[in-house]
PDB file of C-alpha atoms in Angstrom:
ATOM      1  CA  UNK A   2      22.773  11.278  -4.448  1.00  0.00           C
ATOM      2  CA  UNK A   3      18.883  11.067  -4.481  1.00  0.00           C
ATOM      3  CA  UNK A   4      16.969   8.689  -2.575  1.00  0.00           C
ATOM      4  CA  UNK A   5      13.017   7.991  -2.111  1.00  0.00           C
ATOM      5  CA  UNK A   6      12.332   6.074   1.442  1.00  0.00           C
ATOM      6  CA  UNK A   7       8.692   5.020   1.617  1.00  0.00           C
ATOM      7  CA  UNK A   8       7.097   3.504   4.555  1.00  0.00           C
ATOM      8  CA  UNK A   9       7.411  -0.372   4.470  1.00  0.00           C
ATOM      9  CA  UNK A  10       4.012  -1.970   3.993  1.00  0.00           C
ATOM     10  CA  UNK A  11       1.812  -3.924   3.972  1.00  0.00           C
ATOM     11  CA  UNK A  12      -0.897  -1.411   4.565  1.00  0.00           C
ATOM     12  CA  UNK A  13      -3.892  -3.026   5.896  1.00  0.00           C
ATOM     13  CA  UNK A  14      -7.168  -1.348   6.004  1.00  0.00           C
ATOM     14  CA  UNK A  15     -10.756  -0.829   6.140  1.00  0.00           C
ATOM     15  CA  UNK A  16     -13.267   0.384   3.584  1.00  0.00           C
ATOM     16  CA  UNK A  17     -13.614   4.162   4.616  1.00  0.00           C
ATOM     17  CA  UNK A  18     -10.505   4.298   6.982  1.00  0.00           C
ATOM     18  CA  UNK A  19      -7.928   7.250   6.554  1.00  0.00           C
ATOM     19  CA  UNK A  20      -5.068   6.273   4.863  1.00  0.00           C
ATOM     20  CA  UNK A  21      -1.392   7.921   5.454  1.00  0.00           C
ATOM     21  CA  UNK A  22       1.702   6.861   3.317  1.00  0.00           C
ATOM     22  CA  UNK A  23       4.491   8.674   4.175  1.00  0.00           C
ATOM     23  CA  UNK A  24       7.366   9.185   1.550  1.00  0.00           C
ATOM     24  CA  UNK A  25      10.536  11.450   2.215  1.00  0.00           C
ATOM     25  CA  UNK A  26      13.322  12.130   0.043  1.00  0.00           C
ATOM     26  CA  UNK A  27      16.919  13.176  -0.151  1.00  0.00           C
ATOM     27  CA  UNK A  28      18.095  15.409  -3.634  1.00  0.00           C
ATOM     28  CA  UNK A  29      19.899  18.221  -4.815  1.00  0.00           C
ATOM     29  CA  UNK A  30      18.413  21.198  -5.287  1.00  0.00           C
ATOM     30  CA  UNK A  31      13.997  21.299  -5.373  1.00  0.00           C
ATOM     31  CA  UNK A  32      13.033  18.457  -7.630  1.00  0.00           C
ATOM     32  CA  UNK A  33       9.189  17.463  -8.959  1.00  0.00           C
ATOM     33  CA  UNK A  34       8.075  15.023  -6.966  1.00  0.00           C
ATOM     34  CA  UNK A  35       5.492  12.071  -7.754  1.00  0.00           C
ATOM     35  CA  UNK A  36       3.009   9.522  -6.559  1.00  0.00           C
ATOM     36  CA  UNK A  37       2.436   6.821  -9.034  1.00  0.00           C
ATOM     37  CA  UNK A  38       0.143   3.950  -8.421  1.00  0.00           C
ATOM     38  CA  UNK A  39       0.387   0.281  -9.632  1.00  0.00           C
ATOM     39  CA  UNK A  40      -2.403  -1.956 -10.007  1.00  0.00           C
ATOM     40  CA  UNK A  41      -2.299  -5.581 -10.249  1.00  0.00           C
ATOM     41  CA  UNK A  42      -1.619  -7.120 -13.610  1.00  0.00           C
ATOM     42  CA  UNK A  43      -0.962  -3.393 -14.843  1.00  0.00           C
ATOM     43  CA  UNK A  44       1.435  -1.097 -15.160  1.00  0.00           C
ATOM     44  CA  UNK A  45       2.110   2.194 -13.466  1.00  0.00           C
ATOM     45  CA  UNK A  46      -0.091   5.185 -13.874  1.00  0.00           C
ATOM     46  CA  UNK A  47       0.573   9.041 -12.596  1.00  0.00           C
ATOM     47  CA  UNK A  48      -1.487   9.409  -9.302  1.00  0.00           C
ATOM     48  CA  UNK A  49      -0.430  13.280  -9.002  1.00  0.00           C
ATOM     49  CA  UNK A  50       2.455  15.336  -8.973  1.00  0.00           C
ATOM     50  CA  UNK A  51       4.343  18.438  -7.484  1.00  0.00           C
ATOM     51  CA  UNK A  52       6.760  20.885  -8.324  1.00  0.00           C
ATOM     52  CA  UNK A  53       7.377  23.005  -6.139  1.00  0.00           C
ATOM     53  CA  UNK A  54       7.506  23.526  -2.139  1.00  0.00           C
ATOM     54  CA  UNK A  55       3.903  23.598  -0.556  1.00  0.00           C
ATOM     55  CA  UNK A  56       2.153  22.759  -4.226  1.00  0.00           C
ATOM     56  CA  UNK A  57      -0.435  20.089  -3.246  1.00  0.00           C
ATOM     57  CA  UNK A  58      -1.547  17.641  -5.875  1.00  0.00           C
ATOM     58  CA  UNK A  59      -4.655  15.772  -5.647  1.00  0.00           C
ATOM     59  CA  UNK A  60      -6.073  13.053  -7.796  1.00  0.00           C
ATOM     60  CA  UNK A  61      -9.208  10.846  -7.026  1.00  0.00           C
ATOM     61  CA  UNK A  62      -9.632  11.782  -3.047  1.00  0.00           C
ATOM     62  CA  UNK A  63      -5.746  11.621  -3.023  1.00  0.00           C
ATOM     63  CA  UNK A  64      -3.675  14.385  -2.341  1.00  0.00           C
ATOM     64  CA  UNK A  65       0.231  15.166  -1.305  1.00  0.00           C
ATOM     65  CA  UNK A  66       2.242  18.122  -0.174  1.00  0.00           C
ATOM     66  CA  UNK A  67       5.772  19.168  -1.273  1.00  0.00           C
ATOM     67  CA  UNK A  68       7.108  20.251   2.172  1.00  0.00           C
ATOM     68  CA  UNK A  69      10.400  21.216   1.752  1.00  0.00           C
ATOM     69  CA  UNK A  70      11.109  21.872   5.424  1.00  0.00           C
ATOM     70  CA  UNK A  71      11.038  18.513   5.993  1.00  0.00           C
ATOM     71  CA  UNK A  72      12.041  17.387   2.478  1.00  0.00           C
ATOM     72  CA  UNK A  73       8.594  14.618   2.281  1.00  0.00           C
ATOM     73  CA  UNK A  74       5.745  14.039   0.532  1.00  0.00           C
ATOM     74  CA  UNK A  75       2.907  11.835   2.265  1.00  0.00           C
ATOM     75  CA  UNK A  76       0.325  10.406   0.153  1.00  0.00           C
ATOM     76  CA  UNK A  77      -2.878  11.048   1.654  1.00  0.00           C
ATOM     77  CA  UNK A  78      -6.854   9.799   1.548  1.00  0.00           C
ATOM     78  CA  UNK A  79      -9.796  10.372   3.890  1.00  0.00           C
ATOM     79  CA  UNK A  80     -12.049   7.572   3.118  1.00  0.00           C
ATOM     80  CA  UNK A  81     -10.369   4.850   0.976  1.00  0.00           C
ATOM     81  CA  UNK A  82     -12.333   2.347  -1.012  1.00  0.00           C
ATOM     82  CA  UNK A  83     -11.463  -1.550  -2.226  1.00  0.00           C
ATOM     83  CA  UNK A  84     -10.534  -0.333  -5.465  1.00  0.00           C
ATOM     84  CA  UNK A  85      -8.019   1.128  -4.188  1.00  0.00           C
ATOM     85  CA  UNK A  86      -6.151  -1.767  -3.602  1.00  0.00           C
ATOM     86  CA  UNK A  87      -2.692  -1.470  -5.409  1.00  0.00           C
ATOM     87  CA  UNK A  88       1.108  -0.649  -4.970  1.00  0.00           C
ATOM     88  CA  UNK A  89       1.901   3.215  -4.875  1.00  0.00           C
ATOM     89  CA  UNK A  90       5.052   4.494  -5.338  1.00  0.00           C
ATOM     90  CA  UNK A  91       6.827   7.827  -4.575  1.00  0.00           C
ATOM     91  CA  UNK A  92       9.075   9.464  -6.749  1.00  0.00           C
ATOM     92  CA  UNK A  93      11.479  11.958  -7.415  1.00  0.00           C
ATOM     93  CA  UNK A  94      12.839  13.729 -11.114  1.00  0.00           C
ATOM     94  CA  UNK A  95      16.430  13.910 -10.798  1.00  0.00           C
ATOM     95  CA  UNK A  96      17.991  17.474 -11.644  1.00  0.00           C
ATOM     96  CA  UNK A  97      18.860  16.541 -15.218  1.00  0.00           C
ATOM     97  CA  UNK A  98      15.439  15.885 -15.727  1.00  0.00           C
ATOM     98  CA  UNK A  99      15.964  12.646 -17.291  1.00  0.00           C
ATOM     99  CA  UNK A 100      14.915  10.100 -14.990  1.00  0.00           C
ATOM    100  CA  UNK A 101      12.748   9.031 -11.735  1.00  0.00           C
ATOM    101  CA  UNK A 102      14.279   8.035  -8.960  1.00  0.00           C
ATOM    102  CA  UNK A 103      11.367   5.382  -7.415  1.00  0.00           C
ATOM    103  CA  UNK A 104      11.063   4.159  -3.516  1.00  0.00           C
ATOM    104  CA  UNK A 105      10.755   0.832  -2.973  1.00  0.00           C
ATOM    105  CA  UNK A 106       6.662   1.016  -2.744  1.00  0.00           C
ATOM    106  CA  UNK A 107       3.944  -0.042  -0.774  1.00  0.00           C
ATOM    107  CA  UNK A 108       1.068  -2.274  -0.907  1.00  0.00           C
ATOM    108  CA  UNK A 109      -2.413  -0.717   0.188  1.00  0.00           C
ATOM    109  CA  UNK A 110      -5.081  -3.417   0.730  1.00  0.00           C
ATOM    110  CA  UNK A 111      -8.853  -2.299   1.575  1.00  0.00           C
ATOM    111  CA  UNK A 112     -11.205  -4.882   2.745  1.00  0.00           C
ATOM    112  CA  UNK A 113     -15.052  -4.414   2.762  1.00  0.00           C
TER     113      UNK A 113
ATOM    114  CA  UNK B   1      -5.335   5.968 -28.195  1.00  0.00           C
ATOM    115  CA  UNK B   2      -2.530   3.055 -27.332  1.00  0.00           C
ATOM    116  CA  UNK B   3       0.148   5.037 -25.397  1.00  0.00           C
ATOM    117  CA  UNK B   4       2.867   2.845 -24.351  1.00  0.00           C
ATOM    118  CA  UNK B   5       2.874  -0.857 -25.901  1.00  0.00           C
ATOM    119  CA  UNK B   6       5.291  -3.449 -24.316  1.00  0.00           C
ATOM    120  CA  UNK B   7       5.316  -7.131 -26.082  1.00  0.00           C
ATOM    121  CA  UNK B   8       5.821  -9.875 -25.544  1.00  0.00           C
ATOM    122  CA  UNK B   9       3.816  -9.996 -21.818  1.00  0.00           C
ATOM    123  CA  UNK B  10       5.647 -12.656 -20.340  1.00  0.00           C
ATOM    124  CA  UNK B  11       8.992 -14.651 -21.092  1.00  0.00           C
ATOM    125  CA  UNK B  12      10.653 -17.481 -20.187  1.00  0.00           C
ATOM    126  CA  UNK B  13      14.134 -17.965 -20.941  1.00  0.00           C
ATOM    127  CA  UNK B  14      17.346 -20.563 -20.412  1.00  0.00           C
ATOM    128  CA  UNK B  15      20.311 -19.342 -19.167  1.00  0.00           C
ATOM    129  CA  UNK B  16      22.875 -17.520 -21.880  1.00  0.00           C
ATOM    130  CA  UNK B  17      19.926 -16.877 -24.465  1.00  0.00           C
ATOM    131  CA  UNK B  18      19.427 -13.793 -25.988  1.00  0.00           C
ATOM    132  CA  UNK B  19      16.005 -11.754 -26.906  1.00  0.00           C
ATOM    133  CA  UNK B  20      14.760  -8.605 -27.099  1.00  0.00           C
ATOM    134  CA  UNK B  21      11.795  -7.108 -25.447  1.00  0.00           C
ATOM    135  CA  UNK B  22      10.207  -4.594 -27.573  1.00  0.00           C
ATOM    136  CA  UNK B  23       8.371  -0.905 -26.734  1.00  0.00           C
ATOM    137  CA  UNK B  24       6.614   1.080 -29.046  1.00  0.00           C
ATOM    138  CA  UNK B  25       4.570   4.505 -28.248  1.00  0.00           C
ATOM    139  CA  UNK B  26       1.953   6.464 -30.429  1.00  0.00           C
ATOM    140  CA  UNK B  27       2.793  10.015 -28.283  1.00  0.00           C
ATOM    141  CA  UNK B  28       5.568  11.077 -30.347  1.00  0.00           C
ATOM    142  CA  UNK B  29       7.616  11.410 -27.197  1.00  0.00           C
ATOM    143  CA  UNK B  30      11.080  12.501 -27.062  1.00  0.00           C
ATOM    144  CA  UNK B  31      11.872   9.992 -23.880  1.00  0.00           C
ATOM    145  CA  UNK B  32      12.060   6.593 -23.926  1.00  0.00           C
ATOM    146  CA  UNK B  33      13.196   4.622 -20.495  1.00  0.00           C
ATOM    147  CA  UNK B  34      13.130   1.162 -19.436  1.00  0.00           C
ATOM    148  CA  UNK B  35      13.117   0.353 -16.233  1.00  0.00           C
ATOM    149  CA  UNK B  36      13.198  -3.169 -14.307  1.00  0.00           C
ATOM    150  CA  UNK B  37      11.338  -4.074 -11.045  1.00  0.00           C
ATOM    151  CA  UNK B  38      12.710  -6.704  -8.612  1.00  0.00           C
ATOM    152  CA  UNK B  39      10.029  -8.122  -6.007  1.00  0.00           C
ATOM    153  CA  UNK B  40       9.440  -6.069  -3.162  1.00  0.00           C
ATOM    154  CA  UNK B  41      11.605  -3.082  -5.074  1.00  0.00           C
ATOM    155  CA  UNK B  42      10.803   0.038  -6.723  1.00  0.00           C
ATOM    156  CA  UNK B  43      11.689   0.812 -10.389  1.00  0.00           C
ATOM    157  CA  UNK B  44      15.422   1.042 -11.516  1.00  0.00           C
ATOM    158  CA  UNK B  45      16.358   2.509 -14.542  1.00  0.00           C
ATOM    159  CA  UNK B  46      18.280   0.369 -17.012  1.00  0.00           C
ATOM    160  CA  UNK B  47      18.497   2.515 -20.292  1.00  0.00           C
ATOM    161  CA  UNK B  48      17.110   6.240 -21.393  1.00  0.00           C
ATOM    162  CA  UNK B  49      16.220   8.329 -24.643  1.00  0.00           C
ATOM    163  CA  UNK B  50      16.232  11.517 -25.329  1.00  0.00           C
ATOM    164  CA  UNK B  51      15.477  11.009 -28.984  1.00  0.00           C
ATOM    165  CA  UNK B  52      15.625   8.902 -32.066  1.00  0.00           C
ATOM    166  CA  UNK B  53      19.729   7.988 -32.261  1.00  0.00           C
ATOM    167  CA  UNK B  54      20.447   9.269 -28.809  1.00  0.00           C
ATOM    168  CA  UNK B  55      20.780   6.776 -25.938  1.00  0.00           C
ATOM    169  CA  UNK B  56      22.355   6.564 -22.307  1.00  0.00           C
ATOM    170  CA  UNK B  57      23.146   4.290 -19.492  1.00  0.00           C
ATOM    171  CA  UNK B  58      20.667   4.825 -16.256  1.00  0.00           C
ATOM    172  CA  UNK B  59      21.585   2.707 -12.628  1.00  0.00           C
ATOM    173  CA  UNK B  60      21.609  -0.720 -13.527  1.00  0.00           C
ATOM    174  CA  UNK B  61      22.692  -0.777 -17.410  1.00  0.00           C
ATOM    175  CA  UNK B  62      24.853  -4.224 -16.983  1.00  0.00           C
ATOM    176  CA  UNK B  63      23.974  -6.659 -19.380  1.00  0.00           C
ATOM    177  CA  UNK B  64      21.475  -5.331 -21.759  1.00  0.00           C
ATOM    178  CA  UNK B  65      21.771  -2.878 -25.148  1.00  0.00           C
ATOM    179  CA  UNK B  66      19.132  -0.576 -26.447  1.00  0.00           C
ATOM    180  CA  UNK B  67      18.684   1.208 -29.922  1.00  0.00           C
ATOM    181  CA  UNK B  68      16.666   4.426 -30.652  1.00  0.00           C
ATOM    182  CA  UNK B  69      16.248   4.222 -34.524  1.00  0.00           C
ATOM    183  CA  UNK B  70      13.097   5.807 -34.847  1.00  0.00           C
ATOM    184  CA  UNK B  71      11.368   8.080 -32.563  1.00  0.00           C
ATOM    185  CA  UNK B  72       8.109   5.648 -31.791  1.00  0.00           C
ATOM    186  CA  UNK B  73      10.701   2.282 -30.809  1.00  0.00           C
ATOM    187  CA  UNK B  74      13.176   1.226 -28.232  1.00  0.00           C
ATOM    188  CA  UNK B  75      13.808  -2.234 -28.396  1.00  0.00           C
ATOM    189  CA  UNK B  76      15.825  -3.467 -25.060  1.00  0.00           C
ATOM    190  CA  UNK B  77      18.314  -6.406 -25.855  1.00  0.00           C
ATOM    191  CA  UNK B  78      19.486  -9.023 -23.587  1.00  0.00           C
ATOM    192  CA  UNK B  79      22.316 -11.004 -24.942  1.00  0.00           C
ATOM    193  CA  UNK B  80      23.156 -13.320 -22.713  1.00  0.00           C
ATOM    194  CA  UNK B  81      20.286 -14.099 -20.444  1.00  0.00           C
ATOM    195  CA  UNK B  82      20.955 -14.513 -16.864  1.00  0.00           C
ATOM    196  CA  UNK B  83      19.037 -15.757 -13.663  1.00  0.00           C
ATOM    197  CA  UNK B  84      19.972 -12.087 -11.701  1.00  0.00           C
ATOM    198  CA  UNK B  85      17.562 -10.640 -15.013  1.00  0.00           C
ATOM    199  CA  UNK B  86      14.685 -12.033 -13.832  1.00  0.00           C
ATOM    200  CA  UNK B  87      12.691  -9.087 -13.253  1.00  0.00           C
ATOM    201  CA  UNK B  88       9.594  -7.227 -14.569  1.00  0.00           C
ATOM    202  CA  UNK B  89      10.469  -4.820 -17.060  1.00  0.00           C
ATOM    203  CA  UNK B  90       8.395  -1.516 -17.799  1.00  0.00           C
ATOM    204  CA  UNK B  91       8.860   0.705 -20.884  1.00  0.00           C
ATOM    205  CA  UNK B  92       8.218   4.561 -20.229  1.00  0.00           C
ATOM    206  CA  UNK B  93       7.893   7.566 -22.281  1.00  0.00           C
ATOM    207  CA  UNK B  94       7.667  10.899 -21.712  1.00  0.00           C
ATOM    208  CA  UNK B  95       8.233  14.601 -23.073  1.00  0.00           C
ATOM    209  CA  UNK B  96      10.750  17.026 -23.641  1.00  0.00           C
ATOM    210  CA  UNK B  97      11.506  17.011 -19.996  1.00  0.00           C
ATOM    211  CA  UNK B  98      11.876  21.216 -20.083  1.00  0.00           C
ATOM    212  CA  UNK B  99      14.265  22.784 -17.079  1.00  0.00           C
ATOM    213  CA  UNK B 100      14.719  21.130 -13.922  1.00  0.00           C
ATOM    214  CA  UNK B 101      11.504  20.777 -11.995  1.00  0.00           C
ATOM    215  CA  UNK B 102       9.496  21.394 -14.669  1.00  0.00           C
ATOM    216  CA  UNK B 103       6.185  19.586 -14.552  1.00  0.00           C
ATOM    217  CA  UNK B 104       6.566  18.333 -18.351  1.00  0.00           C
ATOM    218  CA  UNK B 105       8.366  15.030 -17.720  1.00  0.00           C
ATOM    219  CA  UNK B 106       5.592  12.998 -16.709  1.00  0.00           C
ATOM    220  CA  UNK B 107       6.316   9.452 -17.416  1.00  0.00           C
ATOM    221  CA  UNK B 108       3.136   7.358 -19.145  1.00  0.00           C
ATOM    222  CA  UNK B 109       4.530   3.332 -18.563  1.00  0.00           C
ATOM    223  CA  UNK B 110       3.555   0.355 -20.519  1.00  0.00           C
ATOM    224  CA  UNK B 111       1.951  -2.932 -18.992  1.00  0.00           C
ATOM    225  CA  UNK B 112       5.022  -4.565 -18.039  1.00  0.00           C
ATOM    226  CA  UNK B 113       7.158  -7.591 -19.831  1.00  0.00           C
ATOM    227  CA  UNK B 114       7.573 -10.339 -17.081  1.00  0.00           C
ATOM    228  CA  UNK B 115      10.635 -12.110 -17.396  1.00  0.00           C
ATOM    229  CA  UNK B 116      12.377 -15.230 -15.941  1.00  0.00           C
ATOM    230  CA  UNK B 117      15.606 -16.567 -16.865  1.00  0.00           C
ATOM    231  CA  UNK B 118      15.649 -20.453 -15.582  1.00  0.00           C
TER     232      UNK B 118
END
């Protein structure tokens, strides 16, 4: 069946550090693919988005790539600020196309 | 422009009460969802949409009931509370989802309806 693993957090890091989640998935066939992130008190929003292998999305200094070869799709940011604090989550459109199939998520915190 | 509202925000209930937690959205989306989060989880879904009279059980439908009467509501039911439904619970909606991998079924979620059942 499909499956999002995400890389257990918490993340810890400093203002301006690089910042690598990684997120791989298991599915039939070549499904959209998603990074949503959670804020506190709020609920989730659409970070960015993929459909297709090597389609990069990028949103707000973050970016991901649909690599098929090795079925993942690592969130990505080269200088990461406090407000970007917050849960992200990686998902995954099942074939029917009527639901998301969420990993577990991770916690990013960015201290000054 | 509201997009997804989820009331009420937070909940307490006893054990083997009922209530419903209600979702409305302004998009005129086809899809409706409703998902619950358990601490240190990601989202499962409970109930789905496709359309006003249409519904359909997702992962973890146990214990709940949903009705699609018009296309803007979808009120989730719980009859019977119990503890294992404590949970945060997030309405979704989206659009006519289109083929498989299709970028058109991007999910827009409400706040979130925080629920314990003591």
């Amino acid at each position: 069946g499909n499956s999002v693993t995400q890389m257990e957090g918490p993340v810890t890091l400093s203002e301006e550090a690089f910042l690598t989640i990684n997120c791989t998935y298991t599915a039939t066939g070549y499904p959209s693919l998603f990074w949503y992130v959670q804020y506190p008190g709020e609920g989730l929003q659409l970070l960015l988005k993929a459909t297709k292998a090597d389609d990069k999305g990028s949103n707000k200094g973050f970016e991901a790539t649909y690599r098929k070869e090795t079925t993942s799709f690592h969130l990505e940011k080269g200088s990461v600020q406090v407000s970007d604090s917050a849960v992200y989550f990686c998902a995954l459109l099942n074939q029917a196309g009527t639901a998301l199939i969420f990993g577990k998520g991770t916690t990013l915190s960015v201290s000054s | 422009n509201a997009g997804v509202t989820q009331t009420p925000k937070f909940r307490i209930l006893k054990i083997g009460q009922s209530m419903t937690l209600q979702c409305t959205q302004d998009m005129n989306h086809n899809y409706m969802y409703w998902y619950r989060q358990d601490p240190g989880m990601g989202l499962k879904l409970i109930y789905y949409s496709v359309g006003a009279g249409i519904t359909d059980k997702g992962e973890v439908p146990n214990g709940y009931n949903v009705s699609r009467s018009t296309t803007e509501d979808f009120p989730l039911r719980l009859e019977l509370a119990a503890p294992s439904q404590t949970s945060v619970y997030f309405c979704a909606s989206s659009t006519t989802s289109g083929r498989p991998g299709s970028a058109k079924n991007i999910q827009y979620f409400g706040a979130g309806t925080r629920l314990s059942v003591l």
